[in-house]
PDB file of C-alpha atoms in Angstrom:
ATOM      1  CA  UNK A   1     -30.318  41.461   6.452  1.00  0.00           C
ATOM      2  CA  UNK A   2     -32.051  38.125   6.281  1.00  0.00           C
ATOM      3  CA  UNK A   3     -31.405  35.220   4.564  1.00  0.00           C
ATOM      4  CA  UNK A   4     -34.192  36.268   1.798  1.00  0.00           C
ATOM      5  CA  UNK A   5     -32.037  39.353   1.302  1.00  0.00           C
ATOM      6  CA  UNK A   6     -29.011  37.596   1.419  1.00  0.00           C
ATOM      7  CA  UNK A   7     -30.445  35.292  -2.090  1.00  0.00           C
ATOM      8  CA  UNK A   8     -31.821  38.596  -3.520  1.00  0.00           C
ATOM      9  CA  UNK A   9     -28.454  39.477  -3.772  1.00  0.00           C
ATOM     10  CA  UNK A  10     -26.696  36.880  -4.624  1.00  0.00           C
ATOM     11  CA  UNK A  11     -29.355  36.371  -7.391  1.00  0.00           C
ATOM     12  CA  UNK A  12     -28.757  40.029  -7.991  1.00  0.00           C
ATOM     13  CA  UNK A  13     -24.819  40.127  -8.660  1.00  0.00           C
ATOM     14  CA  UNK A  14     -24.737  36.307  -9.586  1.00  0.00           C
ATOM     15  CA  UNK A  15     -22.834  37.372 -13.010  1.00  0.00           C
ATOM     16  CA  UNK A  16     -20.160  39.219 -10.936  1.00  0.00           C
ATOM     17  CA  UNK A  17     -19.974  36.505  -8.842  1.00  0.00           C
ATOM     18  CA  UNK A  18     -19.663  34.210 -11.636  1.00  0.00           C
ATOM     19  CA  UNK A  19     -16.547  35.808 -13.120  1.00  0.00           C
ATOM     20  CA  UNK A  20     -15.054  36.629  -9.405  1.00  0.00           C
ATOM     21  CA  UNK A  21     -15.028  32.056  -9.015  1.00  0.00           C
ATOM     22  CA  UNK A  22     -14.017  31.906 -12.771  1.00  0.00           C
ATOM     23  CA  UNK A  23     -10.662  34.119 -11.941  1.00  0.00           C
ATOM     24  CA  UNK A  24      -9.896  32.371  -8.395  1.00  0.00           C
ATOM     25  CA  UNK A  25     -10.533  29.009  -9.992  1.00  0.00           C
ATOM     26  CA  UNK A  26      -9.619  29.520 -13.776  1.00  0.00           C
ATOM     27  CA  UNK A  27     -12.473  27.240 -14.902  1.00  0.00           C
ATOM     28  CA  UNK A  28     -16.236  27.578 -15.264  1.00  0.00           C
ATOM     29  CA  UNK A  29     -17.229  24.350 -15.061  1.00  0.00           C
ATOM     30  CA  UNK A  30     -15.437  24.757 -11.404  1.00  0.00           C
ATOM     31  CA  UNK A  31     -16.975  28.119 -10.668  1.00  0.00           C
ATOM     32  CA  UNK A  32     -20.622  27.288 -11.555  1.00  0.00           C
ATOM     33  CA  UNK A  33     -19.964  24.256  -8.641  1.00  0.00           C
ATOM     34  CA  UNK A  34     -18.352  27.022  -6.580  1.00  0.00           C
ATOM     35  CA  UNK A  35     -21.795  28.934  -6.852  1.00  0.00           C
ATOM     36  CA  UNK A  36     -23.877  26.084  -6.164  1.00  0.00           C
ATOM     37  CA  UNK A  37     -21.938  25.722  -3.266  1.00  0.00           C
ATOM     38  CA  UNK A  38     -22.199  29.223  -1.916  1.00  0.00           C
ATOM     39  CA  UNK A  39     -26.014  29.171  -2.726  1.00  0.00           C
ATOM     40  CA  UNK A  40     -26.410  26.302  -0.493  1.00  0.00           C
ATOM     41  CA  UNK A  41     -24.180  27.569   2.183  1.00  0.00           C
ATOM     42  CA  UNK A  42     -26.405  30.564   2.477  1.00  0.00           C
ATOM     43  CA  UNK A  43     -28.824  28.299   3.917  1.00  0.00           C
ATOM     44  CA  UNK A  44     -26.106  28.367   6.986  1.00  0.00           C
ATOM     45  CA  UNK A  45     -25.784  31.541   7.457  1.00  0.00           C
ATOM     46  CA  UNK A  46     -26.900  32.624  11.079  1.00  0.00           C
ATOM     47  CA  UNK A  47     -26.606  35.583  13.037  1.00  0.00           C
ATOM     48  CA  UNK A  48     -27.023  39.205  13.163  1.00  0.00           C
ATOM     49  CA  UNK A  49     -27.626  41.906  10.336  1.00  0.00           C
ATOM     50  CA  UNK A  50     -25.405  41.631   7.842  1.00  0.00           C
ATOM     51  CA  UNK A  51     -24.432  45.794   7.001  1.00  0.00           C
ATOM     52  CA  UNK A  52     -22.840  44.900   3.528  1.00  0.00           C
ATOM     53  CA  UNK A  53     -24.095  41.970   1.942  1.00  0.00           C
ATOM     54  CA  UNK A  54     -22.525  42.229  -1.507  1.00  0.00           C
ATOM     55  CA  UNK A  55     -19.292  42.373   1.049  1.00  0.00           C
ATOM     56  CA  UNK A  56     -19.919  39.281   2.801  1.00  0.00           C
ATOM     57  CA  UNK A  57     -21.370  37.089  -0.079  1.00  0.00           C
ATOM     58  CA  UNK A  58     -18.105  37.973  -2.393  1.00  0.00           C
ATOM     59  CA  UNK A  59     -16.282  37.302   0.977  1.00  0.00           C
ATOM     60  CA  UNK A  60     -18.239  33.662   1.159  1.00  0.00           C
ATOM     61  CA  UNK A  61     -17.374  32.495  -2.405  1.00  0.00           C
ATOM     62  CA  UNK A  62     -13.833  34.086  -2.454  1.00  0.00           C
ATOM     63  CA  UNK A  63     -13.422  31.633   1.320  1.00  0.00           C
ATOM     64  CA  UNK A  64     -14.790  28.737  -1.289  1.00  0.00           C
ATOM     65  CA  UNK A  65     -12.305  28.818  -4.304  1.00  0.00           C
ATOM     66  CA  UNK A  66      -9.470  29.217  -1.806  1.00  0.00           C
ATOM     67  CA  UNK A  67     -11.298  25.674   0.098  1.00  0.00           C
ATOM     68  CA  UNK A  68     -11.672  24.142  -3.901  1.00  0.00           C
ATOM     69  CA  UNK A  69      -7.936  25.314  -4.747  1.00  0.00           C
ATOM     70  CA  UNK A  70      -6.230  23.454  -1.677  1.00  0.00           C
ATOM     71  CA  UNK A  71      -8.410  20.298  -1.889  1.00  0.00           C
ATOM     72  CA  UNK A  72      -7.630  20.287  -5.676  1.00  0.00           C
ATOM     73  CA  UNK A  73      -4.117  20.207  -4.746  1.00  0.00           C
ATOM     74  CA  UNK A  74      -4.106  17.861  -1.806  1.00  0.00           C
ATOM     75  CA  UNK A  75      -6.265  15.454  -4.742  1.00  0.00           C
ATOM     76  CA  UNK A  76      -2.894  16.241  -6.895  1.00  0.00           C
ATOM     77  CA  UNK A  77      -0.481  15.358  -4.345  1.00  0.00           C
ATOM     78  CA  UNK A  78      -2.313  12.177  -3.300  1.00  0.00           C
ATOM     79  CA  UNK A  79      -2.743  10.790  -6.773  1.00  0.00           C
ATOM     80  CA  UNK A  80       0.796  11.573  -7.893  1.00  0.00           C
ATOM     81  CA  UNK A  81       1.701   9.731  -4.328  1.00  0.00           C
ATOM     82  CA  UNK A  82      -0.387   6.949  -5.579  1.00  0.00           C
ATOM     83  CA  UNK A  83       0.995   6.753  -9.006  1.00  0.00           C
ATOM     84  CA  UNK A  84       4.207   6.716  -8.020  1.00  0.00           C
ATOM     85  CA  UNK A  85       3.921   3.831  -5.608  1.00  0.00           C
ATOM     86  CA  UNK A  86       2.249   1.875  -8.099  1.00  0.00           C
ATOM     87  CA  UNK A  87       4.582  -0.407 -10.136  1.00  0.00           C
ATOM     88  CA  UNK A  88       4.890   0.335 -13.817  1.00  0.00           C
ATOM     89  CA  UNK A  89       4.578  -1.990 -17.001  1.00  0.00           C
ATOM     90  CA  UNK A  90       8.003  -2.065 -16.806  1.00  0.00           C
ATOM     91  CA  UNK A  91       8.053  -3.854 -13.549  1.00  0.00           C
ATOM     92  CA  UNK A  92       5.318  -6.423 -13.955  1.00  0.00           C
ATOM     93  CA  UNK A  93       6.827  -9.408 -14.913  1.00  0.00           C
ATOM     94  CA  UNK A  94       6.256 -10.355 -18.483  1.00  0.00           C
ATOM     95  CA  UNK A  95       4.919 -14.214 -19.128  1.00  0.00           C
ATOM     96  CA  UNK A  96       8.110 -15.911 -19.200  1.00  0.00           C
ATOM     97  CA  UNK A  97       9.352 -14.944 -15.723  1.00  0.00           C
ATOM     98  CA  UNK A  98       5.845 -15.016 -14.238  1.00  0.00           C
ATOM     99  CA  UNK A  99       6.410 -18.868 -15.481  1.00  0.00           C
ATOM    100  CA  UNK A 100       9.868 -19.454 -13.884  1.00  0.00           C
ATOM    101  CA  UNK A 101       8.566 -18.115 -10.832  1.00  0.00           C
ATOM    102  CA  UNK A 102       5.599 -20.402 -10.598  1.00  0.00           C
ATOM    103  CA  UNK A 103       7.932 -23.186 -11.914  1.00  0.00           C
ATOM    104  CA  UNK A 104      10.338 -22.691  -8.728  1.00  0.00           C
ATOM    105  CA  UNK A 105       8.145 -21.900  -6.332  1.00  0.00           C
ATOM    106  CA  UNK A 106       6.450 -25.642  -7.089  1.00  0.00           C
ATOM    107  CA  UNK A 107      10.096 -26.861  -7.091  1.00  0.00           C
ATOM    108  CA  UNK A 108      10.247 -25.522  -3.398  1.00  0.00           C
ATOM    109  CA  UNK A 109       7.261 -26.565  -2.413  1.00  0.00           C
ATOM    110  CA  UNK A 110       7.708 -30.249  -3.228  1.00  0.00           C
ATOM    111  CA  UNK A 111      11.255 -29.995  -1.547  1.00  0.00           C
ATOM    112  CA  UNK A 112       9.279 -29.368   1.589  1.00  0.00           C
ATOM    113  CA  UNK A 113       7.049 -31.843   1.006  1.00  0.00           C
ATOM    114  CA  UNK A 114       9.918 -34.563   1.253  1.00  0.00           C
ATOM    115  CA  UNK A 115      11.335 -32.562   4.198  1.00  0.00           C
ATOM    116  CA  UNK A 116      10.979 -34.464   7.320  1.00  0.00           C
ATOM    117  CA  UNK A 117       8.106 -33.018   9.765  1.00  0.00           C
ATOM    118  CA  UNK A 118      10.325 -31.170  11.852  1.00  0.00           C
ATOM    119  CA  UNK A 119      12.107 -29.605   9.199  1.00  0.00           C
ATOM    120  CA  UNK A 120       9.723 -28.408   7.597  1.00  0.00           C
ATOM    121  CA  UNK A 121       7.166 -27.105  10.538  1.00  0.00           C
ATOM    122  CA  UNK A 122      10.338 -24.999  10.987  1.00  0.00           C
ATOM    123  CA  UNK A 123      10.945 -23.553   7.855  1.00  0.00           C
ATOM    124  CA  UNK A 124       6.919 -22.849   7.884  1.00  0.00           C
ATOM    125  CA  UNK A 125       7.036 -21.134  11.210  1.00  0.00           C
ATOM    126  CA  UNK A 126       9.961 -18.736  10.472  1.00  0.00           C
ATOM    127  CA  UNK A 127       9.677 -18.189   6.704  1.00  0.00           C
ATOM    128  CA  UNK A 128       5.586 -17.844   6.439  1.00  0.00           C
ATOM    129  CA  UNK A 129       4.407 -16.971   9.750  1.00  0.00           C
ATOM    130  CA  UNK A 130       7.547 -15.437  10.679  1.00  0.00           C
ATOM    131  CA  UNK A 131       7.827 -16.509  14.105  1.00  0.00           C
ATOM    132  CA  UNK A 132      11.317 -15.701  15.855  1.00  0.00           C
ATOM    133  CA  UNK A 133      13.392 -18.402  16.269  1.00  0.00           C
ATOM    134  CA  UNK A 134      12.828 -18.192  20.184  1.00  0.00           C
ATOM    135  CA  UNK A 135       9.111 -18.827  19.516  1.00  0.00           C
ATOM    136  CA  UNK A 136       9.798 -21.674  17.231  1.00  0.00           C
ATOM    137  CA  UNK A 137      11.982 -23.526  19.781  1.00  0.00           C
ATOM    138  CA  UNK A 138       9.657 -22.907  22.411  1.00  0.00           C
ATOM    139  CA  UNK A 139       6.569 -24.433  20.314  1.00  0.00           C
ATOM    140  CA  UNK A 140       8.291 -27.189  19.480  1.00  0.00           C
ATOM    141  CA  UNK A 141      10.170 -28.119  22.658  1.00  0.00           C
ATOM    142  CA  UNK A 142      13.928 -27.539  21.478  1.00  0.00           C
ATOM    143  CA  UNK A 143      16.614 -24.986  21.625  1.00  0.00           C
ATOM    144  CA  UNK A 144      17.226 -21.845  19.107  1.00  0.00           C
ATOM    145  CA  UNK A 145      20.254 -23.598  17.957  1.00  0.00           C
ATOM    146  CA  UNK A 146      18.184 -27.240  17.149  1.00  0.00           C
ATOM    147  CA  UNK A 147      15.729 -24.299  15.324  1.00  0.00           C
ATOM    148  CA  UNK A 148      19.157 -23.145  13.399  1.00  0.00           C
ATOM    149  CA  UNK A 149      19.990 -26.070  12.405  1.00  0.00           C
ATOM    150  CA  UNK A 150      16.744 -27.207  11.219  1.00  0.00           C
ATOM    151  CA  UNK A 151      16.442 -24.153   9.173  1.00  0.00           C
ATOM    152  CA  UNK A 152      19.856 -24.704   7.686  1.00  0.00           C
ATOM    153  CA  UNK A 153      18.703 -28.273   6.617  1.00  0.00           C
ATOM    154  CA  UNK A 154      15.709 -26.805   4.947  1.00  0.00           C
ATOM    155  CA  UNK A 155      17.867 -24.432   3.002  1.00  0.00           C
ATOM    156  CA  UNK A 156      20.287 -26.355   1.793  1.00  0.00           C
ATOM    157  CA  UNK A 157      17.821 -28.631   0.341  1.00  0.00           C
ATOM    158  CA  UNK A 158      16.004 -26.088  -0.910  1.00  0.00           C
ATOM    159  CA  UNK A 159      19.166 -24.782  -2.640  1.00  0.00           C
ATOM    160  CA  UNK A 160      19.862 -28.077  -3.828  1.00  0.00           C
ATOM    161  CA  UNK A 161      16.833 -28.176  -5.769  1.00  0.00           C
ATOM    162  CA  UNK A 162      17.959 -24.550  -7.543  1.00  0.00           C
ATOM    163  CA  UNK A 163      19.010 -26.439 -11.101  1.00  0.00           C
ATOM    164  CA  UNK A 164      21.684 -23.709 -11.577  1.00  0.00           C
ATOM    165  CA  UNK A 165      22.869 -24.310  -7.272  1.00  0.00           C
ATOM    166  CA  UNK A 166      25.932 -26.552  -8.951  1.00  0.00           C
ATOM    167  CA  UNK A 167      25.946 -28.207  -5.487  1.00  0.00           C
ATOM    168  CA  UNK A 168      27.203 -31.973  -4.991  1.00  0.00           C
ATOM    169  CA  UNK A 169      23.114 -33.801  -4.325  1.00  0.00           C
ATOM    170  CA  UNK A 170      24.566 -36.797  -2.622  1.00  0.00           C
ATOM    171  CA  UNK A 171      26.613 -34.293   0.057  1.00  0.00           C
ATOM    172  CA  UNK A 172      25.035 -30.933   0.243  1.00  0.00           C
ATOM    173  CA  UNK A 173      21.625 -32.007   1.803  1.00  0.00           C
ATOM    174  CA  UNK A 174      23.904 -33.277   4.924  1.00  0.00           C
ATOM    175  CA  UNK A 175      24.975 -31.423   7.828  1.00  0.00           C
ATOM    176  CA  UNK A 176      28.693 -32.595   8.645  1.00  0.00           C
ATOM    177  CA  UNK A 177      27.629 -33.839  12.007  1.00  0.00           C
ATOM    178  CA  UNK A 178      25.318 -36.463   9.670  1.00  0.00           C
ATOM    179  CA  UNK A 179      27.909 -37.446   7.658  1.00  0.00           C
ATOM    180  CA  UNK A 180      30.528 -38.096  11.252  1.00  0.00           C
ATOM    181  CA  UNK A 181      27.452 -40.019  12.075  1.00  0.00           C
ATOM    182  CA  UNK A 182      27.710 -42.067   9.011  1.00  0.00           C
ATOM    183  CA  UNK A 183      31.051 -42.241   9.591  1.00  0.00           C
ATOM    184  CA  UNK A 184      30.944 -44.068  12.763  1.00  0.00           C
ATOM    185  CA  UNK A 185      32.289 -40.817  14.430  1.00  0.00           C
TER     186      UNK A 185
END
C-alpha cells in the first residue's frame, strides 16, 4: 500500500482511532495531538507494501501514546525534582533577617577594611576564591603556617566585631605571640 492508501485509511477509521488514543491516554485533548502526530508521521513511512494497514496504523498510534505516556512521566518526575529542590516560603528569609544579614555582612566587611593588607589578601584568597592554603603561601611568598596565622587574625577580628562574641576588644584581636612582643618577651 502507498502512502495515499495509508491516509485513506487513517481518514477512514480516524473515529476508531480517536477513541483507541483517548483510552491509552485518558484525555482527548491528548489524543487529538496523538493523531496529529501519527498523521504527520505517515509522511515517514517508507518501505514495502504494507498487507494490513488498519494493523499497522493502530500499531503506529498505539507506539505514540506509549512515547506521550513515558515523556509525560519523565515531565512529572523532573518537575517534582525541581520543586522539591526549590526552597519554600518557609525558607526565604522574611525582612527582618534579610536585614541582620545585610547589617553583618557590612559589619564584616568594614572589619576587613581595617585589616592590614596581608591579612586581609588572605582571608580574600581562602574564604572567596577559595584558594588552598598551599596556594596562598605560595602567592604571597610565606609558609602555610604564616597563612594560618593570618587567617586566625582575620577571624578573631571578625568575631570580635559579632556584638553578641562577649570577647575582651582590647585582647582578643591579639595573637599571644603579639602580646610576648609587647611584653618585651
Amino acid at each position: 500500500m502507498t502512502l495515499g492508501g495509508l491516509r485513506a485509511v487513517f481518514l477512514a477509521e480516524r473515529a476508531m482511532l480517536l477513541r483507541l488514543l483517548v483510552a491509552r491516554l485518558g484525555s482527548v485533548e491528548e489524543a487529538e495531538d496523538a493523531l496529529q502526530d501519527l498523521w504527520l508521521k505517515l509522511e515517514t513511512v517508507t518501505g514495502g507494501p504494507i498487507a494490513e494497514p488498519v494493523g499497522y496504523i493502530c500499531r503506529m498510534a498505539n507506539n505514540i501514546a506509549v512515547d506521550r505516556r513515558r515523556r509525560a512521566v519523565r515531565r512529572v518526575d523532573r518537575d517534582t525534582g525541581w520543586m522539591e529542590t526549590q526552597s519554600g516560603a518557609d525558607e526565604q528569609p522574611d525582612a527582618e533577617r534579610a536585614l541582620i544579614a545585610r547589617e553583618r555582612l557590612a559589619r564584616v566587611e568594614a572589619t576587613l577594611a581595617r585589616l592590614p593588607d596581608r591579612v586581609a589578601t588572605a582571608f580574600r584568597l581562602f574564604r572567596f576564591e577559595d584558594l588552598p592554603q598551599k596556594a596562598i603561601a605560595e602567592r604571597m611568598g610565606i609558609t602555610v603556617s604564616g597563612v594560618e596565622k593570618l587567617l586566625h587574625r582575620a577571624y578573631l577580628r571578625i568575631h570580635v566585631q559579632r556584638p553578641d562574641s562577649g570577647a575582651d576588644v582590647a585582647r582578643a584581636g591579639r595573637l599571644p605571640h603579639e602580646e610576648d612582643q609587647r611584653d618585651g618577651r
